[in-house]
Amino acid sequence: MAKDKKVQKLDSIVPDEVTTCETTQQMLSKAKMDGVETAFDRAAAMKPCPIGEKSACCKNCFMGPCRLNAKDPYGKVGVCGATIDTIQSRNFGRMVATGTASHTDHGMEMLKLFRGVVDGTIKDYGIVDNEKLLDIAQELGVPIQERSHNAIAVDVCDELEKTYTQLEGELPFVKRAPAKTQEMWRENGIVPRGAMREIMEMMNRTHMGMDQDYANIIKQISRTALADGWGGSMVATEIGDMLFGTPKPTQGEVNMGVLKEDQVNIIIHGHEPNLFESMLISVSDPALIEAAQAAGASGINLVGMCCSGLEMLSRRGIPHAGNFMSTEAVLVTGAVDAFTVDVQCIKQGLVNVADCYNTPLFTTNDRAHIEGAHHVEFHEDHPRECTDVIVEMAIKRFKEREAPIEIPARKDTGVFGFSHEYINYMLGGTFRGSYTPLNQNIINGKIRGVAGVVGCTNPRVPQDEVHIELVKELIKNDVLVVQTGCAQIALAKAGLSLPEAAHLAGPGLSEVCEAVGMPPVLGLGACVDNTRILTAACNMVKAGGLGDSISDLPVAGAAPEYMSEKAIAIGQYFVASGVYTVFGVTFPITEQTKFHDLLFNGLEEQGMGKWGFTKDPREMARMMIAHIEKKREQLGLDVGKERVLVDMADRRAAEAH
Ligand code: NFS
């Protein structure tokens, strides 16, 4: 029950209307009764600014802010004379720079950890996937013969550092892309240098009085985004695999029912796997387990949320309590004894909700303090000084639990952890690991193409609904779906991450899924693991028969419920890599402007992919399938079969199942 001082009258939202997640609905109803506010309430109360929403506002200097009218985009210009295309492209560039900075700074932390492991200053972590180390060394041109793993790792570390610091020349992983894609980037002048340089230049170019031609600004936007996708994010994924293991399919439980009333529940929410890995060791410590038992608990229950939760779900099958829009709701259970966060996607509103239920909220990273939270800083060279303290505080909170606890009963299972390496193995077999079987199934039309459905949840649309409807349409039309980020949890809760979900797929895809024993929806990990999708696309081009560049492939991407600038950066690096990418919710650029036309049409003419936008999941599926069929036609594959849309009867049958 909420503390009196926090109780307020909340009647603005109807839980069933703002989320399709049953457990979140249950907790929102409880929050209402307890007088506790969440982001769903705040979203209902906060009307988005229509000018800001469409990036028609410039506050890059102090002669303004200048507000242009999105309904009459060329009716006026800013005080300096900036047109709507300049203003929008600068704003878009800054979103991409911020999103890229988030991913690359995270990747840089992973590199720092890797460096410490290699030079021996960090002893609590080690390299666990030496095979991956050698593969990456080979790929980066690091000599291997008769050298120790450590000596190789030192050189790999130096090479990967260029991802951030290289002043001139191409990023190390640029060479992973198909030759024709690289050529297209060079022709357009968008091959990224070090991410720090690209982000810095993006910020400089968008200062007042700098780059004022949207057609030129877009080049730096693409180059910055590519420094994320083929740079910072890719490095984060590869180092994560070397240090913590390359994921293999693992069954895991999701949803709030993973909390246990008789145990000390500790949630980790954020993005950096090092904190979570250390917490895993702390909660396995016999002394701490004994302390939990002495406090009356039957054990310690470690649970993830959002992206760090997804990394642990993929690698270790650690239970996952929910995605971005469930992070406040889970606290309403009253069952969380410690809510621990590191970086990114942490709502400030968590402090108030945690306080209402006497749950200690711990921040652990110096980059991300929150006023009113307890800060216990995490250091990789002595990680347990942080995680042990948090476990002890969680045990104390368990002992002092007062308020009644309500844990929703529902939990779902799914299979996660489909790294691009495993897809290779799964489809090709142990001795002939290859993407050829996937390509063959695409060529023969059993699988029409591959769609990446990724990203967040957003209170501006009913939680999970757009993801689920979109994915059902795609698989029904024999499109294999790969997923990263919070999107995965939406589909897992709907039962689509299990091999048994093959019956919801069209005849071709379900035949392949049944033969291989895989779900029609493959979870690949956290948002930085979108780079696994890029690498899988490279492997598809390499395996042959589907063209010479990423833009030739019958693939499409979507972020139907996105909410962050990181998602915009991801969208732009997919587009610049050659992928048609459709966003939902809202698109932050005014229609009927030259910049909008460049994003939605012009980039494709330059050999890249293009942006698309719709809020409607069925329309989104239609757009993506039409693109996939267009690519099949250009490749000379069998010409379009009839598309089957999921109708009400199908939906009822699926729900009844
Ligand atoms: Ni991605 Fe991960 Fe989730 Fe969105 Fe946030 S947790 S990095 S940004 S909300 S998918």
XYZ file of C-alpha atoms and ligand atoms in Angstrom:
667
model
C 0.000 0.000 0.000
C 1.206 3.471 -0.778
C 2.466 5.800 1.892
C -0.133 8.465 2.654
C 1.931 11.378 1.373
C 2.034 9.846 -2.121
C -1.639 9.021 -2.430
C -3.425 11.000 -5.095
C -6.602 10.685 -7.084
C -5.864 8.873 -10.308
C -8.669 8.201 -12.701
C -7.289 9.265 -16.044
C -6.328 5.891 -17.495
C -8.098 2.606 -18.113
C -5.459 -0.112 -17.666
C -6.918 -2.371 -20.377
C -6.708 0.475 -22.872
C -3.115 1.522 -22.271
C -1.512 -1.908 -22.207
C -2.284 -5.349 -23.557
C 0.106 -6.904 -21.019
C -2.145 -8.645 -18.484
C 0.231 -8.376 -15.569
C 0.889 -4.692 -16.230
C -2.885 -4.144 -16.381
C -3.261 -5.861 -13.022
C -0.549 -3.731 -11.470
C -1.893 -0.503 -12.972
C -5.276 -1.260 -11.393
C -3.539 -1.802 -8.075
C -1.476 1.375 -8.536
C -4.682 3.298 -9.104
C -6.162 1.984 -5.874
C -2.916 2.735 -4.062
C -2.865 6.255 -5.530
C 0.453 5.669 -7.265
C 1.228 7.432 -10.535
C 3.130 5.864 -13.451
C 4.294 6.970 -16.902
C 0.937 5.804 -18.286
C -0.822 8.447 -16.154
C 1.737 11.097 -17.053
C 1.417 10.318 -20.768
C -2.349 10.786 -20.518
C -1.860 14.110 -18.782
C 0.904 15.390 -21.063
C -0.219 16.508 -24.513
C 2.746 16.278 -26.902
C 3.846 19.646 -28.316
C 2.864 19.421 -31.999
C 5.723 21.640 -33.177
C 8.360 19.758 -31.216
C 6.865 16.429 -32.278
C 7.551 17.241 -35.917
C 10.977 18.844 -35.331
C 9.719 22.194 -36.596
C 11.210 24.025 -33.600
C 14.810 25.258 -33.483
C 16.479 26.206 -30.225
C 20.062 25.926 -31.413
C 20.684 29.618 -30.686
C 19.181 32.394 -28.568
C 17.644 34.544 -31.275
C 14.667 32.206 -31.004
C 13.495 29.592 -30.199
C 11.975 29.641 -33.690
C 8.769 27.698 -34.225
C 7.815 26.902 -37.782
C 4.349 25.739 -38.628
C 4.319 22.071 -39.639
C 1.044 22.700 -41.506
C 2.645 25.413 -43.651
C 6.278 24.277 -43.633
C 7.589 26.815 -46.126
C 5.489 29.705 -44.827
C 8.365 31.176 -42.811
C 11.973 30.664 -41.791
C 13.908 31.092 -38.534
C 15.465 34.408 -37.449
C 18.790 33.402 -39.051
C 16.935 32.356 -42.195
C 17.095 28.603 -41.488
C 14.504 26.713 -43.513
C 12.397 23.896 -42.155
C 14.666 21.388 -43.931
C 17.744 22.799 -42.190
C 15.996 22.852 -38.828
C 14.609 19.340 -39.160
C 17.794 17.770 -40.446
C 19.787 19.415 -37.658
C 17.332 18.146 -35.048
C 17.336 14.673 -36.584
C 21.156 14.737 -36.655
C 21.269 15.560 -32.966
C 18.914 12.677 -32.174
C 21.187 10.328 -34.101
C 24.264 11.777 -32.376
C 22.701 11.208 -28.951
C 21.566 7.686 -29.742
C 24.973 6.870 -31.195
C 26.687 8.361 -28.150
C 24.595 6.137 -25.862
C 25.485 2.940 -27.689
C 29.119 3.824 -28.278
C 29.704 4.988 -24.705
C 28.234 1.676 -23.560
C 30.528 -0.109 -26.053
C 33.464 1.884 -24.729
C 32.731 0.715 -21.190
C 32.765 -2.833 -22.507
C 36.115 -2.111 -24.152
C 37.470 -0.708 -20.873
C 36.375 -3.903 -19.140
C 37.983 -6.016 -21.883
C 41.209 -3.976 -21.599
C 41.275 -4.499 -17.835
C 40.752 -8.250 -18.227
C 43.500 -8.472 -20.821
C 46.056 -6.432 -18.869
C 45.203 -8.248 -15.630
C 43.919 -5.267 -13.614
C 40.397 -6.709 -13.598
C 40.298 -10.173 -12.079
C 36.616 -10.871 -11.551
C 35.926 -11.396 -15.262
C 37.760 -13.335 -17.973
C 37.553 -14.267 -21.629
C 35.200 -17.238 -21.880
C 34.750 -17.518 -25.640
C 38.224 -17.971 -27.068
C 36.815 -19.252 -30.341
C 35.108 -15.913 -30.845
C 38.307 -14.102 -29.864
C 40.185 -15.947 -32.605
C 37.439 -15.342 -35.172
C 37.467 -11.627 -34.462
C 41.270 -11.501 -34.472
C 41.269 -13.123 -37.881
C 38.604 -10.782 -39.165
C 40.552 -7.742 -37.969
C 43.829 -9.013 -39.420
C 45.475 -9.655 -36.030
C 48.171 -12.371 -36.348
C 47.267 -15.585 -34.541
C 49.959 -18.213 -35.146
C 51.577 -19.569 -32.032
C 50.638 -16.534 -29.998
C 48.989 -16.731 -26.601
C 45.319 -15.849 -26.354
C 46.279 -12.932 -24.172
C 48.732 -11.507 -26.701
C 46.067 -11.824 -29.397
C 43.495 -10.188 -27.129
C 45.803 -7.187 -26.527
C 45.978 -6.588 -30.292
C 42.215 -7.134 -30.715
C 41.647 -4.565 -27.997
C 43.905 -2.019 -29.761
C 42.093 -2.624 -33.050
C 38.643 -2.291 -31.493
C 39.653 0.932 -29.755
C 39.901 2.518 -33.208
C 36.119 2.242 -33.335
C 36.074 5.242 -31.034
C 39.321 7.101 -31.485
C 40.311 6.779 -35.129
C 40.686 10.292 -36.530
C 40.990 9.321 -40.190
C 40.265 6.132 -42.121
C 37.554 3.521 -41.881
C 36.273 1.749 -38.771
C 37.569 -1.812 -38.237
C 34.186 -3.542 -38.742
C 33.379 -1.671 -41.951
C 35.126 -4.507 -43.762
C 32.527 -6.936 -42.398
C 29.923 -5.430 -44.756
C 29.481 -6.841 -48.288
C 31.909 -5.225 -50.770
C 29.081 -3.601 -52.712
C 27.625 -2.027 -49.554
C 31.069 -0.659 -48.668
C 31.391 0.732 -52.177
C 28.021 2.468 -51.880
C 29.130 4.040 -48.576
C 32.383 5.268 -50.154
C 30.545 6.720 -53.143
C 28.241 8.616 -50.802
C 31.137 9.724 -48.579
C 29.618 8.183 -45.450
C 32.150 5.567 -44.317
C 32.521 6.249 -40.600
C 35.737 7.218 -38.857
C 35.990 6.897 -35.078
C 32.633 7.394 -33.342
C 33.946 10.216 -31.144
C 34.950 12.134 -34.251
C 31.635 11.529 -36.013
C 29.541 12.563 -33.014
C 31.704 15.664 -32.503
C 31.377 16.655 -36.153
C 27.625 16.040 -36.066
C 27.294 18.399 -33.109
C 29.503 21.032 -34.742
C 27.705 20.860 -38.063
C 24.383 21.437 -36.332
C 25.534 24.557 -34.461
C 23.967 27.824 -35.603
C 25.543 29.054 -38.804
C 27.204 25.758 -39.810
C 25.894 23.151 -42.259
C 22.690 24.548 -43.752
C 21.995 22.170 -46.595
C 19.866 19.211 -45.529
C 21.259 17.136 -48.420
C 24.740 17.549 -46.975
C 23.701 17.230 -43.313
C 22.189 13.816 -44.059
C 25.653 12.529 -44.998
C 26.980 13.267 -41.536
C 23.799 11.817 -40.056
C 24.377 8.537 -41.898
C 28.073 8.496 -41.120
C 27.365 9.029 -37.412
C 24.688 6.331 -37.365
C 26.991 3.878 -39.159
C 29.617 4.557 -36.462
C 27.012 3.163 -34.071
C 25.833 0.113 -36.013
C 29.168 -0.991 -37.420
C 31.096 0.548 -34.531
C 30.058 1.104 -30.942
C 27.129 -1.290 -30.844
C 28.937 -3.998 -32.785
C 31.936 -3.778 -30.446
C 29.625 -3.984 -27.403
C 28.073 -7.180 -28.761
C 31.365 -8.818 -29.729
C 33.087 -7.998 -26.435
C 30.025 -9.149 -24.505
C 30.256 -12.493 -26.293
C 34.004 -12.870 -25.711
C 33.683 -12.094 -21.995
C 30.363 -13.703 -21.157
C 29.787 -16.240 -23.924
C 28.097 -16.210 -27.312
C 24.390 -16.926 -26.786
C 22.881 -20.255 -27.736
C 19.145 -20.951 -27.596
C 18.055 -21.130 -23.991
C 14.592 -21.559 -22.565
C 13.618 -18.791 -20.197
C 10.658 -17.455 -18.261
C 9.228 -13.990 -18.735
C 6.542 -11.850 -17.127
C 5.887 -10.676 -13.567
C 5.009 -14.170 -12.373
C 8.763 -14.837 -12.206
C 8.831 -12.946 -8.894
C 8.619 -15.203 -5.835
C 6.777 -14.202 -2.699
C 8.899 -16.344 -0.392
C 12.239 -15.211 -1.805
C 14.352 -12.066 -1.780
C 13.570 -10.566 -5.204
C 16.304 -8.513 -6.845
C 15.681 -6.849 -10.199
C 18.402 -5.521 -12.486
C 17.296 -3.035 -15.127
C 19.623 -1.322 -17.562
C 22.129 -2.189 -20.226
C 25.533 -3.261 -18.953
C 26.039 -7.000 -18.503
C 29.025 -6.602 -16.136
C 26.804 -5.448 -13.237
C 24.359 -8.284 -13.827
C 27.104 -10.907 -14.105
C 28.571 -9.763 -10.814
C 25.138 -9.801 -9.173
C 24.710 -13.379 -10.386
C 27.861 -14.314 -8.459
C 26.717 -12.404 -5.365
C 23.322 -14.116 -5.233
C 25.054 -17.508 -5.528
C 27.338 -16.798 -2.568
C 26.508 -19.343 0.181
C 26.993 -16.728 2.913
C 24.450 -14.392 1.322
C 22.024 -17.248 0.662
C 22.351 -18.223 4.304
C 21.685 -14.633 5.348
C 18.545 -14.624 3.180
C 17.404 -17.865 4.805
C 18.094 -16.477 8.253
C 15.772 -13.593 7.295
C 13.029 -16.109 6.539
C 13.400 -16.303 2.751
C 13.671 -19.583 0.908
C 16.319 -18.098 -1.383
C 17.360 -15.156 -3.539
C 15.568 -14.643 -6.843
C 17.481 -12.641 -9.454
C 15.403 -11.214 -12.282
C 16.148 -8.923 -15.255
C 14.266 -6.187 -17.067
C 14.813 -4.329 -20.349
C 18.115 -4.827 -22.171
C 20.527 -6.071 -19.488
C 17.757 -8.520 -18.623
C 17.684 -9.597 -22.264
C 21.434 -10.193 -22.336
C 21.115 -12.432 -19.281
C 18.006 -14.152 -20.626
C 19.846 -14.891 -23.871
C 23.082 -16.063 -22.309
C 21.957 -17.680 -19.080
C 18.198 -18.121 -19.145
C 17.778 -15.707 -16.195
C 14.056 -14.869 -15.796
C 12.834 -11.552 -17.221
C 10.042 -9.574 -15.545
C 9.070 -7.287 -18.413
C 9.903 -4.569 -20.881
C 10.244 -0.795 -20.632
C 6.614 0.050 -19.870
C 6.471 -2.546 -17.080
C 9.365 -1.205 -15.008
C 7.205 0.953 -12.748
C 4.339 -1.547 -12.689
C 6.545 -4.345 -11.362
C 7.297 -2.286 -8.255
C 3.562 -2.122 -7.517
C 3.703 -5.850 -6.655
C 5.405 -4.814 -3.429
C 7.541 -7.928 -3.878
C 10.706 -6.269 -5.168
C 13.335 -6.107 -2.437
C 15.950 -4.249 -4.478
C 15.546 -2.503 -7.808
C 19.002 -1.982 -9.261
C 19.719 0.112 -12.339
C 22.769 1.103 -14.325
C 22.408 3.148 -17.530
C 19.771 4.070 -20.127
C 15.972 3.815 -20.226
C 15.665 4.306 -16.456
C 12.595 6.445 -15.757
C 13.034 9.057 -13.043
C 9.463 8.204 -12.009
C 10.774 4.893 -10.613
C 12.001 6.709 -7.506
C 8.511 7.688 -6.458
C 6.949 4.294 -7.196
C 9.770 2.476 -5.386
C 9.360 4.805 -2.423
C 5.626 4.084 -2.258
C 6.325 0.372 -1.801
C 9.422 0.715 0.398
C 11.611 -0.820 -2.281
C 15.160 0.514 -2.285
C 16.125 1.814 -5.731
C 19.866 1.600 -6.362
C 21.739 3.525 -9.013
C 25.173 2.063 -9.687
C 26.761 4.051 -12.497
C 28.339 7.466 -12.138
C 26.767 8.445 -15.475
C 23.260 7.891 -14.204
C 22.414 9.101 -10.714
C 18.763 9.793 -9.871
C 17.762 12.268 -7.212
C 16.269 10.379 -4.294
C 17.789 6.960 -5.182
C 20.540 5.206 -3.192
C 23.813 5.342 -5.110
C 26.135 2.355 -4.672
C 28.774 2.749 -7.324
C 29.865 -0.232 -9.359
C 33.543 -0.648 -10.246
C 34.702 -3.488 -12.466
C 37.922 -4.003 -10.533
C 36.007 -4.750 -7.322
C 32.448 -5.436 -8.527
C 31.185 -7.323 -5.514
C 31.683 -4.344 -3.244
C 28.613 -3.001 -5.008
C 26.559 -6.111 -5.662
C 27.073 -7.715 -2.226
C 25.909 -4.508 -0.521
C 22.774 -4.453 -2.665
C 22.001 -8.089 -1.819
C 22.429 -7.318 1.888
C 20.075 -4.330 1.607
C 17.566 -6.488 -0.291
C 17.638 -9.088 2.491
C 17.033 -6.333 5.030
C 14.046 -5.094 3.029
C 12.682 -8.655 2.789
C 12.834 -8.932 6.567
C 11.000 -5.640 6.954
C 8.283 -6.286 4.366
C 5.073 -4.777 5.707
C 2.670 -4.077 2.902
C 0.661 -6.913 1.367
C 2.247 -8.400 -1.717
C 0.440 -9.077 -4.955
C 2.409 -10.942 -7.589
C 0.500 -11.565 -10.841
C 0.351 -15.308 -11.395
C 1.190 -15.242 -15.054
C 4.517 -16.253 -16.486
C 5.338 -17.338 -20.019
C 8.177 -19.271 -21.547
C 10.185 -18.725 -24.678
C 13.413 -19.737 -26.342
C 15.956 -16.918 -26.664
C 19.607 -16.428 -27.530
C 19.742 -16.872 -31.292
C 23.134 -15.332 -32.050
C 24.012 -15.063 -35.728
C 26.585 -17.794 -35.088
C 23.846 -20.079 -33.804
C 21.544 -19.379 -36.743
C 24.444 -20.500 -38.912
C 24.781 -23.723 -36.940
C 21.069 -24.346 -36.497
C 20.248 -24.156 -40.154
C 23.438 -25.613 -41.506
C 24.140 -28.373 -38.968
C 27.253 -29.021 -36.877
C 29.637 -29.888 -39.673
C 28.349 -27.638 -42.383
C 27.384 -24.501 -40.506
C 26.188 -22.099 -43.152
C 23.555 -19.602 -44.141
C 23.008 -21.516 -47.385
C 19.930 -23.392 -46.077
C 18.311 -20.109 -44.992
C 19.051 -18.595 -48.383
C 17.736 -21.714 -50.114
C 14.498 -21.516 -48.176
C 14.185 -17.875 -49.159
C 15.009 -18.624 -52.785
C 12.498 -21.491 -52.969
C 9.910 -19.188 -51.377
C 9.139 -21.199 -48.232
C 10.453 -18.167 -46.366
C 9.560 -14.981 -48.243
C 12.092 -12.875 -46.391
C 13.335 -11.790 -42.991
C 11.991 -8.947 -40.849
C 13.667 -7.386 -37.838
C 11.041 -6.229 -35.327
C 12.839 -4.389 -32.575
C 12.744 -1.601 -30.029
C 10.880 -0.218 -27.110
C 7.376 0.099 -25.751
C 5.832 3.570 -25.527
C 2.848 4.801 -23.501
C 1.572 6.663 -26.583
C 0.373 3.300 -27.963
C -1.107 0.312 -26.096
C 1.875 -1.586 -24.715
C 2.896 -4.640 -26.805
C -0.152 -4.496 -29.094
C 1.543 -3.139 -32.211
C 4.450 -5.563 -31.849
C 2.193 -8.572 -31.515
C -0.222 -7.689 -34.325
C 2.635 -6.850 -36.678
C 4.577 -10.031 -35.989
C 1.480 -12.240 -36.344
C 0.885 -10.742 -39.781
C 4.490 -11.183 -40.823
C 4.861 -14.821 -39.822
C 1.454 -15.659 -41.271
C 2.899 -14.433 -44.556
C 5.997 -16.650 -44.212
C 8.302 -13.858 -43.130
C 10.825 -15.041 -40.523
C 11.061 -12.516 -37.672
C 14.227 -11.669 -35.755
C 14.053 -9.510 -32.660
C 16.095 -7.465 -30.238
C 15.289 -5.162 -27.335
C 12.021 -4.838 -25.472
C 10.050 -6.058 -28.516
C 11.150 -9.597 -27.691
C 9.417 -9.607 -24.356
C 6.152 -8.455 -25.970
C 6.242 -11.473 -28.286
C 7.429 -13.872 -25.616
C 4.443 -12.928 -23.434
C 2.210 -13.679 -26.427
C 3.752 -17.163 -26.719
C 5.436 -16.524 -30.065
C 8.987 -17.245 -28.945
C 8.350 -20.971 -28.638
C 8.795 -23.576 -31.399
C 5.102 -24.472 -30.855
C 4.201 -21.056 -32.301
C 5.131 -22.438 -35.723
C 1.444 -23.231 -36.286
C 0.761 -19.490 -36.410
C 3.145 -19.121 -39.340
C 2.280 -19.569 -42.985
C 2.766 -23.026 -44.500
C 6.304 -22.444 -45.786
C 7.742 -20.870 -42.656
C 5.999 -23.338 -40.356
C 7.462 -26.230 -42.382
C 10.989 -24.826 -41.937
C 10.399 -24.091 -38.224
C 9.096 -27.594 -37.605
C 11.971 -29.217 -39.496
C 14.565 -27.237 -37.523
C 12.633 -27.065 -34.229
C 12.844 -23.297 -34.051
C 10.236 -20.639 -33.268
C 9.078 -18.362 -36.116
C 10.307 -15.449 -34.004
C 13.981 -15.472 -33.036
C 15.166 -13.360 -30.080
C 18.717 -12.119 -30.653
C 19.352 -10.127 -27.469
C 19.590 -6.488 -26.365
C 19.380 -3.391 -28.577
C 23.139 -3.288 -29.206
C 22.622 -6.796 -30.588
C 20.868 -5.291 -33.583
C 24.364 -5.663 -34.938
C 23.737 -9.420 -34.917
C 21.042 -8.682 -37.508
C 23.552 -6.710 -39.587
C 26.052 -9.547 -39.360
C 23.374 -12.104 -40.249
C 22.526 -9.957 -43.294
C 26.219 -9.950 -44.304
C 26.263 -13.743 -43.991
C 23.147 -14.017 -46.146
C 24.818 -11.959 -48.885
C 27.979 -14.066 -48.557
C 26.050 -17.353 -48.803
C 24.931 -16.304 -52.286
C 21.811 -16.191 -54.405
C 20.296 -13.098 -52.801
C 22.258 -10.308 -54.458
C 25.517 -8.519 -53.701
C 24.621 -5.962 -51.089
C 22.422 -5.635 -48.024
C 20.000 -3.481 -50.029
C 19.425 -6.410 -52.418
C 18.119 -8.725 -49.663
C 14.389 -9.406 -49.195
C 14.458 -7.997 -45.680
C 12.800 -5.144 -43.790
C 12.930 -3.714 -40.288
C 10.481 -2.113 -37.880
C 10.396 -0.411 -34.497
C 6.625 -0.215 -34.003
C 6.571 1.134 -30.424
C 9.902 2.977 -30.206
C 10.438 5.805 -27.771
C 14.163 6.673 -27.628
C 16.785 8.578 -29.594
C 18.793 5.352 -29.605
C 16.041 3.864 -31.762
C 16.376 6.748 -34.242
C 20.133 6.078 -34.485
C 19.442 2.375 -35.034
C 16.817 3.159 -37.668
C 19.233 5.411 -39.527
C 22.077 2.870 -39.501
C 19.746 0.212 -40.855
C 18.545 2.607 -43.560
C 22.117 3.638 -44.417
C 23.068 -0.058 -44.540
C 20.351 -0.743 -47.126
C 17.309 -1.791 -45.095
C 13.743 -0.509 -45.464
C 12.865 0.501 -41.900
C 9.354 1.353 -40.724
C 8.682 3.163 -37.454
C 5.405 3.425 -35.579
C 4.057 5.796 -32.858
C 5.100 9.057 -34.525
C 7.813 10.177 -36.922
C 9.724 13.256 -35.785
C 9.827 14.967 -39.195
C 7.182 17.063 -40.953
C 5.638 15.503 -44.039
C 5.685 17.372 -47.323
C 9.155 18.721 -46.771
C 12.273 18.053 -48.824
C 14.029 16.454 -45.859
C 11.122 14.081 -45.290
C 11.198 13.103 -48.949
C 14.954 12.481 -48.736
C 14.500 10.090 -45.796
C 11.483 8.309 -47.277
C 12.582 8.167 -50.945
C 15.842 9.883 -51.796
C 18.170 7.678 -49.753
C 16.933 4.592 -51.581
C 17.877 6.237 -54.868
C 21.404 6.626 -53.483
C 21.632 2.846 -52.954
C 20.579 2.760 -49.305
C 17.361 1.658 -47.677
C 14.621 4.113 -46.770
C 12.373 5.104 -43.893
C 8.680 4.264 -43.630
C 6.064 5.233 -41.076
C 2.648 4.042 -39.977
C 0.957 3.521 -36.627
C -1.183 0.647 -37.894
C 0.406 -2.800 -37.448
C -1.427 -4.361 -40.386
C -0.457 -1.524 -42.670
C 3.103 -1.846 -41.370
C 3.112 -5.535 -42.251
C 1.699 -4.738 -45.676
C 4.436 -2.169 -46.333
C 7.200 -4.510 -45.199
C 5.848 -7.481 -47.152
C 5.428 -5.346 -50.285
C 9.076 -4.325 -49.965
C 10.190 -7.921 -49.457
C 8.207 -8.972 -52.539
C 9.716 -6.087 -54.526
C 13.202 -7.309 -53.612
C 12.284 -10.893 -54.519
C 11.104 -9.675 -57.875
C 14.296 -7.694 -58.460
C 16.274 -10.831 -57.593
C 14.240 -12.782 -60.121
C 12.794 -15.081 -57.465
C 9.262 -16.433 -57.842
C 6.853 -13.588 -58.227
C 4.542 -12.587 -55.391
C 2.194 -15.094 -53.917
C -1.045 -13.887 -52.450
C -0.718 -12.222 -49.080
C -2.835 -13.524 -46.212
C -3.864 -11.010 -43.619
C -4.767 -12.239 -40.159
C -8.514 -11.836 -39.839
C -10.698 -11.911 -36.735
C -11.314 -15.664 -36.989
C -7.568 -16.332 -37.121
C -7.051 -14.048 -34.196
C -9.685 -15.795 -32.126
C -8.220 -19.178 -33.028
C -4.752 -17.979 -32.009
C -6.056 -16.601 -28.736
C -7.987 -19.768 -27.973
C -4.874 -21.859 -28.529
Ni 16.426 -0.303 -26.705
Fe 17.190 -1.195 -24.237
Fe 13.957 -1.150 -24.294
Fe 13.974 0.741 -26.047
Fe 15.245 1.008 -23.864
S 15.652 -1.009 -22.858
S 18.409 -0.249 -25.682
S 15.816 1.802 -26.008
S 13.172 0.779 -24.071
S 14.295 -1.404 -26.527
